[in-house]
Amino acid sequence: MKIIEIREQTKPIQSSIRNAYIDFSKMTLSLVAVVTDVIRDGKPVIGYGFNSNGRYGQGALMRERFLPRIQEADPASLLDAERDNIDPHKVWATMMTNEKPGGHGERSVAVGTIDMAVWDAVAKIEGKPLFQLLAERYGNGRADRKVFVYAAGGYYWPGQGLEGLEREMRGYLDRGYSVVKKKIGGASLAEDCKRIEAVLRLLGPGQKLAVDANGRFDLKTAIAYAKALSQYDLFWYEEAGDPLDYALQAELAQHYAGPMATGENLFSMQDARNLIRYGGMRPDRDWLQFDCALSYGLVEYLRTLEMLKAHGWSASRCVPHGGHQMSLAIAAGLGLGGNESYPDLFQPYGGFPDGVKVDNGYVTLPELPGIGFEGKADLYAQMKGLAG
Ligand SMILES: [Mg+2]
């Protein structure tokens, strides 16, 4: 059993939206196919992966460092000693040969993207959904296919107005979402409050709004927003300050009693641990958004979950960034609190298998082998195009 070839390609996911920090007019991602010599149903097993929106394609790093290390390794050194399968932990360690500690963002996206494709292949070789494999190997044995999802949108875009924002948010509620998210920090505080109130007027019983500043604020602004946001009953106040400013996050907790969320721009277990140690995050109400597709993949995410447990945090406080099916599988297999979803953005990479509907804020994952990409026709068309 071995990996025959790994292909990668940079794909566009541009759109004319912006958050408080960047616009997405030139956004790309890397798509990866791990081709194995294992035959299932008369065809070679191929695992697929891609990185989440926001960090661009990673092809150069993959071609120069990570793919050659896998290809040059003795195939037997990448196999699972206990099962007839490839071992994602060994593939991960091979990729990380001759890499210094620290400086994680430099390579964590490239490694995480390949790691996703390896897990997809491993679950397909085992002939089961990844969520089932994860529940058996690392969880309590039982996956819960029903996963909470929220609709992320509410970006700033030209000519939007309050009407455009309301139309977008109403569209998410009509599609079955119970929590919607909009951006803040891309306009004045007064303007943002008007936008928030416009969305709040659309919400019915049991429906909530989350807001996301994308790390834009200094402490003074973060506190000014915290005071203004305290008048609303928000689902969460996300990424107020710089992702690495743990003192800001800790201080902010003194000014905002409601739930806060952060972590999508922390790219290793060690960075996540610093947030937990020094960021003042509260395990009874706050949310953690580490995204495996940007942060060394599931091999590292398992370490992060271990770290959280050791610090008294439940996995159910994790609602990853990114809106991809990999985090849906982890949520179903290991009991995360849910997953982000971008109903109208970053297609065809985000979203759910075809036919999966959001019902009162939850989706139920179908029983597809691997991560489940084959169940999403537009996405699988891109993947098949790469694998040939
Ligand atoms: Mg965010």
GROMACS .gro file of C-alpha atoms in nm, residues 21 59 123 130 159 184 186 206 208 222 227 252 255 259 279 283 288 290 292-293 300 313 355 384:
model
   24
   21TYR     CA    1  -0.925   4.394   0.717
   59GLY     CA    2   0.157   2.547  -0.408
  123ALA     CA    3  -1.126   0.693   0.575
  130LEU     CA    4  -1.439   1.015   0.842
  159GLY     CA    5  -2.392   4.941  -0.310
  184ILE     CA    6  -1.829   4.481   1.210
  186GLY     CA    7  -1.559   4.805   0.838
  206GLY     CA    8  -3.457   3.136   1.914
  208LYS     CA    9  -2.947   3.510   1.710
  222ALA     CA   10  -1.258   4.699   2.117
  227LYS     CA   11  -1.991   4.872   2.561
  252LEU     CA   12  -1.184   4.278   2.697
  255HIS     CA   13  -1.578   4.485   2.969
  259PRO     CA   14  -1.995   3.529   2.481
  279GLY     CA   15  -0.631   3.525   2.671
  283PRO     CA   16  -1.490   2.799   2.924
  288LEU     CA   17  -1.291   2.865   2.002
  290PHE     CA   18  -0.931   2.703   1.539
  292CYS     CA   19  -0.762   2.258   1.107
  293ALA     CA   20  -0.736   2.340   0.736
  300GLU     CA   21  -0.244   1.891   1.504
  313TRP     CA   22  -1.234   2.302   2.813
  355GLY     CA   23  -2.949   1.749  -0.072
  384LYS     CA   24  -1.191   1.504  -1.047
   0.00000   0.00000   0.00000
